[in-house]
XYZ file of C-alpha atoms in Angstrom:
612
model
C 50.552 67.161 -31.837
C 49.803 63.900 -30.225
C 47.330 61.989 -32.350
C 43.760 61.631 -31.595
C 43.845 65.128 -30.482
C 42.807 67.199 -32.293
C 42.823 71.413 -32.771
C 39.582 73.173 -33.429
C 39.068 72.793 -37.627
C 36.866 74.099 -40.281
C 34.322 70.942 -40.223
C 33.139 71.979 -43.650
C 36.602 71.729 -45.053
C 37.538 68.699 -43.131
C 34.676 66.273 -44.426
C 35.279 67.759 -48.193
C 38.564 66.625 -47.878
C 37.348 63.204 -47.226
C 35.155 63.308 -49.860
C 38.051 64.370 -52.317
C 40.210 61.545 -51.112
C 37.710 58.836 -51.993
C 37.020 59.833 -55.272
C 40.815 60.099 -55.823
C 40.982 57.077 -54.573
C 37.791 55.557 -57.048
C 39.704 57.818 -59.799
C 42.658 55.088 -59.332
C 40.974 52.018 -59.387
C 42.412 48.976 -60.989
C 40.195 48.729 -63.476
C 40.819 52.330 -64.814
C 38.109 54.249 -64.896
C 37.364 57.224 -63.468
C 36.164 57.960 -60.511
C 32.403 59.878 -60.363
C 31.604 62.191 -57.680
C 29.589 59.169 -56.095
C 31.135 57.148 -53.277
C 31.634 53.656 -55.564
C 32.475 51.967 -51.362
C 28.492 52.618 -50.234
C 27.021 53.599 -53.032
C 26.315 57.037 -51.155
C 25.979 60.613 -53.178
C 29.727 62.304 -51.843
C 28.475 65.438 -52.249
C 25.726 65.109 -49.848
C 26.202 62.596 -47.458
C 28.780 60.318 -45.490
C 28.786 56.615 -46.185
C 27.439 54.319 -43.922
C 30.225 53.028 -42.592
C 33.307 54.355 -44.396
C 33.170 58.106 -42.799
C 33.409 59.735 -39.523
C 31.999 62.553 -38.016
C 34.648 64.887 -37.639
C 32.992 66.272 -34.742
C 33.847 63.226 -32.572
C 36.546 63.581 -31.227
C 37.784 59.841 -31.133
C 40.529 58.372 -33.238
C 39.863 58.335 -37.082
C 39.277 55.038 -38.668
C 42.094 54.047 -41.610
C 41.648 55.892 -45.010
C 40.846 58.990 -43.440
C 44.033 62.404 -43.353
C 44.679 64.414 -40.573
C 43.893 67.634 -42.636
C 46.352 69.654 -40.148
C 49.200 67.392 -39.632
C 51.959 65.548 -41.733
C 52.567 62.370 -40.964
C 56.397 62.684 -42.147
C 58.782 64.455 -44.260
C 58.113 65.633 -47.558
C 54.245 65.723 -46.713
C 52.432 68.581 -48.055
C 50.690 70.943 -45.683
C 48.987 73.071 -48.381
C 46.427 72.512 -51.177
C 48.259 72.139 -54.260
C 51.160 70.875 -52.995
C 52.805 67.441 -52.953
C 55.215 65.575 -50.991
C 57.279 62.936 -51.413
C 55.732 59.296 -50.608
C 56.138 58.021 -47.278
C 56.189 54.462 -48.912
C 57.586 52.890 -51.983
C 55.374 53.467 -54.851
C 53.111 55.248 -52.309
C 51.935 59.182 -53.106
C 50.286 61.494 -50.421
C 48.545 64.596 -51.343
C 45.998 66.892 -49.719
C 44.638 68.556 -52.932
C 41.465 67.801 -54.327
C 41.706 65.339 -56.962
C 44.643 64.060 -55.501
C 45.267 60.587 -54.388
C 46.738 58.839 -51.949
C 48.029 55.184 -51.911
C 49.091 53.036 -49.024
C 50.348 50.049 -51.522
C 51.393 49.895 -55.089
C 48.384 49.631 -56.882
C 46.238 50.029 -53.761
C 43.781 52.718 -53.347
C 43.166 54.383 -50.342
C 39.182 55.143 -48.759
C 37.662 55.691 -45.269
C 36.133 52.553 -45.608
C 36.321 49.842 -42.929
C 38.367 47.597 -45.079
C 41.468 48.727 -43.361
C 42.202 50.428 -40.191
C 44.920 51.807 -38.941
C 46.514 53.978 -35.920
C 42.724 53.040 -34.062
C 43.043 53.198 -30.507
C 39.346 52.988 -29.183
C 38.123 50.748 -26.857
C 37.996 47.336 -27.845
C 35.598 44.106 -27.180
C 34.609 43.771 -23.235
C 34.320 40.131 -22.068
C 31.751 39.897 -19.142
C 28.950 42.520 -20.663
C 26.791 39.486 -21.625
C 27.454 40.495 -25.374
C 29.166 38.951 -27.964
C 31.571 41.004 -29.721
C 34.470 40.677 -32.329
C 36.188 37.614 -31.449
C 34.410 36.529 -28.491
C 32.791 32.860 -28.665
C 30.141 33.408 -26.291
C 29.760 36.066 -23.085
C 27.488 35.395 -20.125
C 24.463 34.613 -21.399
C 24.770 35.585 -24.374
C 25.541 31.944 -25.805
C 25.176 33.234 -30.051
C 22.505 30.794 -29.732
C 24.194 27.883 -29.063
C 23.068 25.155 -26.450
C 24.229 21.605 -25.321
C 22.238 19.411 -28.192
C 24.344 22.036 -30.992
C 27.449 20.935 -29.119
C 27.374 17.373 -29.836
C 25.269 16.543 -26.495
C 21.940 15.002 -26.063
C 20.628 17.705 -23.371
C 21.903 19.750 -20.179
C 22.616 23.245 -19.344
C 25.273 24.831 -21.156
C 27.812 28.070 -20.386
C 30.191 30.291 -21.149
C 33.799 30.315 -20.329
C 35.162 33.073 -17.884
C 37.395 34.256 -21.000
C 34.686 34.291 -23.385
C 36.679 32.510 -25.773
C 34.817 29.070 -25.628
C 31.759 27.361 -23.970
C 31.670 25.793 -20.707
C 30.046 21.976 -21.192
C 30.515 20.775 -17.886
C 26.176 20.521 -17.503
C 25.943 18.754 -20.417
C 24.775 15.157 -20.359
C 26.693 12.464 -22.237
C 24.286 10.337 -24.262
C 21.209 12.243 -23.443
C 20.503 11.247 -19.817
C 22.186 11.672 -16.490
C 22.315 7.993 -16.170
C 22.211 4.574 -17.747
C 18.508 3.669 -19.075
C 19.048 0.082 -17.645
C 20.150 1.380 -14.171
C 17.622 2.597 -11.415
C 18.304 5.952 -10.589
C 16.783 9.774 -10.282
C 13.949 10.410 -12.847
C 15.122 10.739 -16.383
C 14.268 14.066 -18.761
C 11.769 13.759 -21.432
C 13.835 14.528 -24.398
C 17.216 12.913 -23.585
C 16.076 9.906 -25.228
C 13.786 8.450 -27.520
C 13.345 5.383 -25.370
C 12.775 7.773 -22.475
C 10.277 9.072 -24.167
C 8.115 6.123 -24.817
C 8.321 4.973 -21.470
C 6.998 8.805 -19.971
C 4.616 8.804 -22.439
C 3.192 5.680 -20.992
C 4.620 5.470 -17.569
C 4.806 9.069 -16.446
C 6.412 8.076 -12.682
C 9.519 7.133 -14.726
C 10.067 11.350 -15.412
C 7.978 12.697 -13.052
C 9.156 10.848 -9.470
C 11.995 8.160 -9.902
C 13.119 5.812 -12.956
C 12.704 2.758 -11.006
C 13.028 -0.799 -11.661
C 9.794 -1.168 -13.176
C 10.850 1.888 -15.598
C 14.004 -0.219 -16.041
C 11.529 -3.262 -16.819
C 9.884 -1.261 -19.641
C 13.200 -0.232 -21.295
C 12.508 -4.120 -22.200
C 8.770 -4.459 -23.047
C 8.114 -0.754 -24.342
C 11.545 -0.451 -26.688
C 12.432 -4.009 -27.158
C 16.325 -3.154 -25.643
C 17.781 -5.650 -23.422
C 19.362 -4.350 -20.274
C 22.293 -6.166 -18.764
C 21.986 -6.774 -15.365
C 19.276 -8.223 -12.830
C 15.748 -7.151 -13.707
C 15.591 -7.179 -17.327
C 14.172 -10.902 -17.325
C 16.899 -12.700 -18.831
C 19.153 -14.544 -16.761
C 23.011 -14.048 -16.990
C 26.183 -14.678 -15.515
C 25.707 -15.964 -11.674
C 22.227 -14.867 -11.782
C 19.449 -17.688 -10.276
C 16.618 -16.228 -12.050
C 15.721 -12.638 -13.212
C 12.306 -11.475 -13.166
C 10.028 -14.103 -15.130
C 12.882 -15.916 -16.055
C 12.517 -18.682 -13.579
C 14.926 -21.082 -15.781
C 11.864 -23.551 -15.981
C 11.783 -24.148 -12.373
C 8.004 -23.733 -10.416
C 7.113 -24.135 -6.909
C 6.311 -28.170 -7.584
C 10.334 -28.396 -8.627
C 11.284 -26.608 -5.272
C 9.546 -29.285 -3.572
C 6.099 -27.874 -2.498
C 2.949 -29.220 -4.150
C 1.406 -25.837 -5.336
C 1.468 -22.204 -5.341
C 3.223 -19.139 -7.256
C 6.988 -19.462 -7.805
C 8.943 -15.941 -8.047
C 12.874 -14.458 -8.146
C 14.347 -12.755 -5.309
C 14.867 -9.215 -5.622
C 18.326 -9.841 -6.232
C 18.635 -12.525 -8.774
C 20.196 -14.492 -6.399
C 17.330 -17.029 -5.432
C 14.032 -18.191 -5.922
C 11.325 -16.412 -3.855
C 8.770 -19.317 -2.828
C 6.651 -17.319 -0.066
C 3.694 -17.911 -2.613
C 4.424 -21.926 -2.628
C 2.558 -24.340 -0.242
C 0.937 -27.923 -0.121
C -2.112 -28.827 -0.466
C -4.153 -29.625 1.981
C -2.967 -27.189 4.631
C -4.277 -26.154 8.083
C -7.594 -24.514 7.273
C -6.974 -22.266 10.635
C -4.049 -20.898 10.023
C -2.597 -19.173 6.897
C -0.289 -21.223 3.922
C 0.669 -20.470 0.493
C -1.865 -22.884 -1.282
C -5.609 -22.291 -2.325
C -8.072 -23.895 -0.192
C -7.525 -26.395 3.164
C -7.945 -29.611 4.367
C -11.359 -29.838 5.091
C -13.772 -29.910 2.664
C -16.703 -28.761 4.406
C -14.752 -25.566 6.492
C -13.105 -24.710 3.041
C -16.184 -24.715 0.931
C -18.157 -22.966 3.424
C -14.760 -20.006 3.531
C -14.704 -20.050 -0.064
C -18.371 -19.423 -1.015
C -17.928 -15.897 1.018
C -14.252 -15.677 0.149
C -13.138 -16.907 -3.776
C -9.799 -15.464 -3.371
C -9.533 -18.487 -0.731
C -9.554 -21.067 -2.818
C -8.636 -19.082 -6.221
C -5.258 -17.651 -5.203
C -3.939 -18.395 -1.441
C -5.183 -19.211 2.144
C -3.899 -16.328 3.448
C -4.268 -14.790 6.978
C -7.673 -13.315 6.210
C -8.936 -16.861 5.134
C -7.571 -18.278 8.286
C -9.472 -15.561 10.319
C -12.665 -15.866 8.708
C -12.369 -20.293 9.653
C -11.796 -19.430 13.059
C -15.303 -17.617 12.850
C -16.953 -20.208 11.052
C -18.934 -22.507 12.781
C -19.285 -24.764 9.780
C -14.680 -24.929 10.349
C -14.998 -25.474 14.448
C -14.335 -29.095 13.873
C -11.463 -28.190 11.672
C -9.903 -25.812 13.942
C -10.438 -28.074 16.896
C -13.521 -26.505 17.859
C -11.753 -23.241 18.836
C -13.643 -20.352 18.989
C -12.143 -16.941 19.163
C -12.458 -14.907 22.313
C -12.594 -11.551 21.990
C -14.274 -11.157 18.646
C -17.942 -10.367 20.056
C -19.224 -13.790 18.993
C -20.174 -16.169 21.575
C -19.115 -20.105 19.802
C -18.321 -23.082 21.149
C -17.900 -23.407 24.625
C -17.722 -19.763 25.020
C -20.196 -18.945 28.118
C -20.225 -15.149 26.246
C -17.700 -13.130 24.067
C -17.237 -9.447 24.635
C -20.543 -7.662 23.888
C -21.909 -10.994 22.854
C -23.453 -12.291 26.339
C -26.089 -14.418 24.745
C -28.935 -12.827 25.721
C -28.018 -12.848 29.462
C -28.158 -9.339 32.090
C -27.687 -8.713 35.894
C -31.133 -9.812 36.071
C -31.322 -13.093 34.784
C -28.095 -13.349 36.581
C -30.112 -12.750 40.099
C -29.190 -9.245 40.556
C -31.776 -6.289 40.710
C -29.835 -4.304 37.868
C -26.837 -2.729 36.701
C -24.719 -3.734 33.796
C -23.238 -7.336 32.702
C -20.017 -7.887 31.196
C -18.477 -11.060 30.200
C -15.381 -12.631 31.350
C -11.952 -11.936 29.586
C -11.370 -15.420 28.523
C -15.068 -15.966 27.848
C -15.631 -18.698 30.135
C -18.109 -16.744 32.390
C -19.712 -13.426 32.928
C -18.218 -10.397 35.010
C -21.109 -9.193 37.434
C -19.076 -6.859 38.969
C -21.063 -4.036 38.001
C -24.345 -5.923 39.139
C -25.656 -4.384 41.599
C -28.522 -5.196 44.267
C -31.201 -2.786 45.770
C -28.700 -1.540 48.674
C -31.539 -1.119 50.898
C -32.457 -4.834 51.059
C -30.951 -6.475 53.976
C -32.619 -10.130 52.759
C -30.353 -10.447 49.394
C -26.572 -9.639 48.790
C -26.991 -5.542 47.950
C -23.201 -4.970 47.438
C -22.928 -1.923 49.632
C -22.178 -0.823 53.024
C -25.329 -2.175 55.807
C -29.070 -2.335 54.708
C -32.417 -0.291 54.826
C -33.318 -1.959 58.264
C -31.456 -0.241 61.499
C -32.305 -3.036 64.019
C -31.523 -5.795 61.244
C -28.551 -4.502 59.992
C -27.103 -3.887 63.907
C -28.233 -7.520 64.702
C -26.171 -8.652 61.597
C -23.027 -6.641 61.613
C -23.051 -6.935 65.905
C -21.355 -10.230 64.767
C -20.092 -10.009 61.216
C -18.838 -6.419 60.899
C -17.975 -7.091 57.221
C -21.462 -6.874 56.452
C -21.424 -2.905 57.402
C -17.681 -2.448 56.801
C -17.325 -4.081 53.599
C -20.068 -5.524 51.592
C -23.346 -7.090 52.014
C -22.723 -10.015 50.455
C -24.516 -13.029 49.888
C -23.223 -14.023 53.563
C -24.511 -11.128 55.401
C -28.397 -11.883 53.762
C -28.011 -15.525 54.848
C -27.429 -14.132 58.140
C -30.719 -12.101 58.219
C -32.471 -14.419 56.987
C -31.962 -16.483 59.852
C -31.490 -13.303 62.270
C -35.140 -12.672 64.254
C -34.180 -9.339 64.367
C -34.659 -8.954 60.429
C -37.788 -11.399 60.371
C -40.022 -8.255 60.165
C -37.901 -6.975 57.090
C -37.331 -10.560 55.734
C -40.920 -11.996 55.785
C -40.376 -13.782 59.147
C -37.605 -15.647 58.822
C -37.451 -15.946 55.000
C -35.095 -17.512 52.674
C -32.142 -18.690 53.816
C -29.640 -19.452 51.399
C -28.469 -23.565 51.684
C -31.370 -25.226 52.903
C -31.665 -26.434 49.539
C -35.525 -24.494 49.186
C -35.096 -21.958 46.367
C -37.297 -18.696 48.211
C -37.944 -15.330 48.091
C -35.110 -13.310 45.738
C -32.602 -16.425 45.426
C -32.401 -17.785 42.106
C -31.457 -21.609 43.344
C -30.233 -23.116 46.508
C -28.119 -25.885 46.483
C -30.029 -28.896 44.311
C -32.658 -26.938 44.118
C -31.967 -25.305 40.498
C -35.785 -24.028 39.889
C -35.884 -26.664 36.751
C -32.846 -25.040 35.089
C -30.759 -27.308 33.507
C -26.789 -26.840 31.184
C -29.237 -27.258 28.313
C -31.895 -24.922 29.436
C -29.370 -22.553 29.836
C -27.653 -23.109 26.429
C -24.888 -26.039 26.894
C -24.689 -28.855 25.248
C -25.083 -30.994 28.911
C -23.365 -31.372 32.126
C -24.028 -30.736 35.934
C -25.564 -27.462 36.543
C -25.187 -26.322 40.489
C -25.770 -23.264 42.263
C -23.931 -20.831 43.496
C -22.284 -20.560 46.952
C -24.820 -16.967 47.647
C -28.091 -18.943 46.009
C -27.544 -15.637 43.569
C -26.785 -17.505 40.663
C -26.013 -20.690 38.828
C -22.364 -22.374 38.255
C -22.120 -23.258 35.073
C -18.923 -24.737 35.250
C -19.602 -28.178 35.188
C -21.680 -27.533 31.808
C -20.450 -28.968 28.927
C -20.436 -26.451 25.550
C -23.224 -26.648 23.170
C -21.479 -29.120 20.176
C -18.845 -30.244 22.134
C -19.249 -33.919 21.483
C -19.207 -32.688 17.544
C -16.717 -34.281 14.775
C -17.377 -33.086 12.019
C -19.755 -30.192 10.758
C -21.373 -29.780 6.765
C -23.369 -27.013 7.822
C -26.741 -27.191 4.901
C -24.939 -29.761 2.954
C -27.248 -32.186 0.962
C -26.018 -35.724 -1.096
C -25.396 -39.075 -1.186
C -22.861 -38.548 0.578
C -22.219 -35.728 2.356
C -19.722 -37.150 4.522
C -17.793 -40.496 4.901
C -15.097 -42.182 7.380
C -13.660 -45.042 9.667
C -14.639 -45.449 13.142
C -12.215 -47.490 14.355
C -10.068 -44.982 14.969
C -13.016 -42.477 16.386
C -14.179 -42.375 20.241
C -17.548 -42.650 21.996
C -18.926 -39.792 21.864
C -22.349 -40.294 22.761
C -24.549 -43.365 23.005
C -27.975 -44.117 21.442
C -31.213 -45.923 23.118
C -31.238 -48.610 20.228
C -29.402 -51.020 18.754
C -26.913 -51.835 21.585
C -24.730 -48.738 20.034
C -21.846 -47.954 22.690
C -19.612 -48.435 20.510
C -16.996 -45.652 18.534
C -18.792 -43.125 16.609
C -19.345 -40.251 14.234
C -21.174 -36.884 15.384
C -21.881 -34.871 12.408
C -23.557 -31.190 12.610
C -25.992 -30.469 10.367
C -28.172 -27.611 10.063
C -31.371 -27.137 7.818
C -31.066 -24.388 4.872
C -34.372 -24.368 4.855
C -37.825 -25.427 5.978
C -38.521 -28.960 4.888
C -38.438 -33.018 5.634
C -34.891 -34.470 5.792
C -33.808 -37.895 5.852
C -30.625 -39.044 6.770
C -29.518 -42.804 6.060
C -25.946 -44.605 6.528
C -26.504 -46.481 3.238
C -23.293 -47.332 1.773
C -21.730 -47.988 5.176
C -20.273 -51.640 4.950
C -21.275 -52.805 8.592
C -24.138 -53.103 10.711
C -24.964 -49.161 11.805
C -26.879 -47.744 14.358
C -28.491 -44.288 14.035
C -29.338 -41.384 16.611
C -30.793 -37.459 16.266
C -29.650 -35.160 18.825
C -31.086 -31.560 19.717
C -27.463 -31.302 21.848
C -24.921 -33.558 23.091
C -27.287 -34.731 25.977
C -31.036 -34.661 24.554
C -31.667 -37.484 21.737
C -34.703 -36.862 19.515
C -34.667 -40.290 17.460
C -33.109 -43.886 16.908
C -33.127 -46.286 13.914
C -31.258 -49.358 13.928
C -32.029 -51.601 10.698
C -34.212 -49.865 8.049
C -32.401 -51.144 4.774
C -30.397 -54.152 5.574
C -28.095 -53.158 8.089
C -28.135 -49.506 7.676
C -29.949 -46.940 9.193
C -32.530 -44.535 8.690
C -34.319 -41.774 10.223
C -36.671 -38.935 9.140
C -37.416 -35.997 10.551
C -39.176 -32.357 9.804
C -37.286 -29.001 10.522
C -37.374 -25.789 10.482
C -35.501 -23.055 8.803
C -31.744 -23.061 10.779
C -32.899 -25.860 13.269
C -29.386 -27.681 14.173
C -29.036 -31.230 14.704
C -26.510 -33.705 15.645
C -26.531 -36.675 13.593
C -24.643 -40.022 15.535
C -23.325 -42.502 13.284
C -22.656 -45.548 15.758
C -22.335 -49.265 15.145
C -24.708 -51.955 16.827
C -23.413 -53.884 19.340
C -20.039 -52.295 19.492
C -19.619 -52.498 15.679
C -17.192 -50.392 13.565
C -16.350 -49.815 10.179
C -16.385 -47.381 6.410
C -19.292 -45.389 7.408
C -21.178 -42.894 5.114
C -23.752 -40.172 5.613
C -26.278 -39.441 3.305
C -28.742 -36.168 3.829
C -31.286 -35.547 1.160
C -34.414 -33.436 1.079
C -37.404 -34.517 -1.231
């Protein structure tokens, strides 16, 4: 009969005979005593149970585990096949028999059980690799890792794995050291865990594990553990390096030849970064790398709205906010900005900025005013005239009037075909045929008689004057149409300025040479034609000013100006040969104070403003 198949057998019979062959088996211990009808292997009662481990169920059908007799078959010659009956030993010093009380040993000395200290002739199925299970010999299987991970492997973090075989682990997503790169090298964001450096710098710099460990996390391997990184960026300069970081190897932007300013390292390590370094004294309208400019009055005036100007760096914002100074126009060459909606300087208007000016008071009957894109003038494009006036330029097509607007266009068809322009209401003006329409003949635009709807004609300017109209001076004329004035012989408001202190009081508040200065303007006293000094000054408040040259060492004449044409005051000699004049303003009331020199003199000037 093959084995592990077995013929239908008396199951009572079959697991007493098991039972007998233990306690033969206990009956020839080494020790010599004798065997008790308990199992001494488990500790189990033979008589009414199996042991735990040690016994089969003879039911099963499976091969039978060592120490256990195939009740119905000899395993050799000279076996017994009866109870009672003995056989010859199959090994030396070995004895077989299937009685009770009978024992059976496999060795000398050796007793036989059904425990599972021995097996033999077992062909079940063994261990399975690949059922995610370990079993008998297996190191790991799938997931089942017997607990095990990368730290217990000698690794500072990762994902570990099983081999295919099952017979060792698979360490390949391990990290080495902890980290999946160097703490001194910029890289992917490092794990919380993998290092205890790494850990202090998350805990205070989460972006270093959360986004990217990145040269400031690189920094901070520095400052937060106290380890020195190799390399550029960890603020110590070595090998070819120029400077690293804050080590600037004692150099500043004053040793790199500017005169102040913030001196820094190139990315790289490779050079010295001196964007932040400039002189002193810069261009106040444009930007530098130094604090404050070259003009006092322009930089204090920046400064008091702007500290950063004169704290840190002139940058381009401080260079914007001169340009729309008025106290830096002298600085900046008196250059206003055009486009910024602020009418300055010589500006006629700025964007929305037109100065209080409309078609109206430009001699149109309505529509809407623009200014000029360079600011010199104003657009009046969109001005517009009552079209059904034939006596003023309407900007359409003809006029209200059949029989004056025939006469007209009979001999200037532009007038109908076009526009009726300032031209065509010249020409009814003087046309009979509109007389009725025009009051009888009415104005007529260059006769040098202002009438009717024209705003000036030829000299006649109505009393307007540059200054009435806001300029500093010049020649006002009138337009070709008698619609408006030119303004372009109008000089701007401050032109003839050199210098402006805004609501500066002291003794000084300005001083200077004029023989290198021009002739600006000249007063009625003192014989002063000579090169001057126009300083701006307006009043901060309310109050009586006087302004004095004393200090000056020559013989000074002085002169108030409302503009660069209209004087209010002269002094020549007040104190010695200095000047002096008093007057009362109001509250933002500008002035233009000359500092010239009698009889053509020049010489160290000096300004003094006070208020009592």
């Amino acid at each position: 009969m093959l084995r592990g198949f077995f013929p239908l057998i008396d199951t009572a019979r079959y697991r007493q005979r098991l039972v007998l062959v233990a306690l033969v088996a206990g009956a020839c211990g080494d020790d010599g005593t004798e065997a008790t009808s308990s199992n001494t292997a488990s500790g189990t009662d033979a008589s009414t149970s199996d042991s735990d481990s040690d016994t089969i169920d003879p039911s099963d059908t499976a091969d039978t585990s060592a120490g256990t007799v195939d009740p119905d078959s000899s395993s050799g010659p000279g076996e017994s096949s009866g109870p009672g009956e003995s056989s010859e030993s199959s090994g030396a010093g070995e004895s077989s028999s299937s009685g009770a009380g009978e024992s059976s040993s496999s060795g000398a000395g050796e007793s036989s059980s059904s425990g599972a200290a021995e097996s033999s002739g077992s062909t079940g199925v063994g261990p399975a690799c690949g059922n995610d299970a370990v079993e008998d010999a297996e190191v790991c299987d799938g997931v089942d890792l017997a607990g095990q991970d990368c730290v217990s492997q000698g690794f500072g973090g990762g994902t570990l794995a099983c081999a295919d075989d099952c017979t060792a682990f698979d360490t390949s997503n391990c990290t080495v050291g902890g980290c999946t790169h160097d703490i001194c090298a910029q890289g992917e964001a490092l794990v919380v865990g993998c290092d205890d450096c790494v850990d202090q710098i998350c805990a205070l710099d989460p972006f270093c594990c959360d986004d990217s460990w990145d040269g400031q996390c690189v920094n901070e391997v520095n400052s937060i553990c106290g380890i020195v990184c190799p390399g550029c960026g960890n603020d110590v300069i070595e090998g070819m390096e120029v400077c690293d970081g804050s080590d600037l190897a004692l150099e500043d932007c004053v040793s790199q030849g500017f005169e102040a300013g913030t001196l820094a390292c190139a990315a790289d390590c490779s050079a010295f970064d001196t964007t932040a370094c400039g002189d002193l004294g810069a261009d106040c309208c444009v930007a530098h790398g130094s604090p404050g400019c070259t003009d006092d009055v322009c930089e204090a005036s920046v400064c008091a709205l702007d500290a950063f100007c004169c704290n840190n760096t002139w940058d381009g914002q401080c260079a914007g906010e001169a340009l729309a100074d008025p106290n830096c126009f002298a600085a900046c060459g008196g250059a206003a900005v055009c486009g910024d909606d602020l009418a300055q300087g010589a500006e006629a208007c700025d964007g929305t900025d037109l100065l209080g000016q409309d078609c109206v008071t430009q001699g149109f009957d309505g529509g809407t005013l623009a200014c000029a894109g360079d600011c010199t003038g104003f657009d009046t494009t969109a001005c517009t005239n009552d079209p059904s006036d034939c006596c003023i330029a309407n900007g359409g097509l003809g006029c209200d009037d059949d029989a004056c607007e025939a006469a007209v266009c009979a001999f200037d068809s532009w007038c109908c075909n076009n526009s009726w322009d300032g031209q065509c209401a010249t020409e009814a003006n003087a046309e009979p045929a509109c007389a009725p329409v025009c009051g009888g003949g009415g104005a007529v635009c260059g006769d040098d008689v202002a009438e009717d709807a024209e705003v000036c004609d030829g000299a006649d300017l109505v009393g307007a004057t540059c200054v009435s109209l806001g300029f500093g001076g010049g020649a006002l004329a009138c337009a070709g149409d008698c619609s408006g004035y030119d303004t372009s012989g109008c000089l701007p408001a401050f032109a003839c300025q050199d210098l402006d202190v805004g609501g500066t009081l002291g003794s000084p508040v300005a001083a200077g040479n004029t023989a290198g200065s021009d002739n600006d303007l000249d007063p009625s006293c003192g014989g002063g034609n000579a090169n001057d000094e126009v300083v701006r000054f307006t009043a901060p408040l309310a109050a009586q000013y006087t302004f004095s040259t004393t200090g000056s060492n020559y013989d000074t004449v002085m002169s108030l100006f409302s503009d660069c044409a209209t004087q209010l005051a002269c002094n020549d000699d007040t104190v010695g040969l200095t000047s002096q004049v008093v007057r009362n303003m109001a509250a933002g009331e500008v002035v233009l104070v000359l500092v010239d020199g009698y009889n053509g003199a020049t010489g160290n000037w000096t300004l003094n403003i006070t208020s009592p």
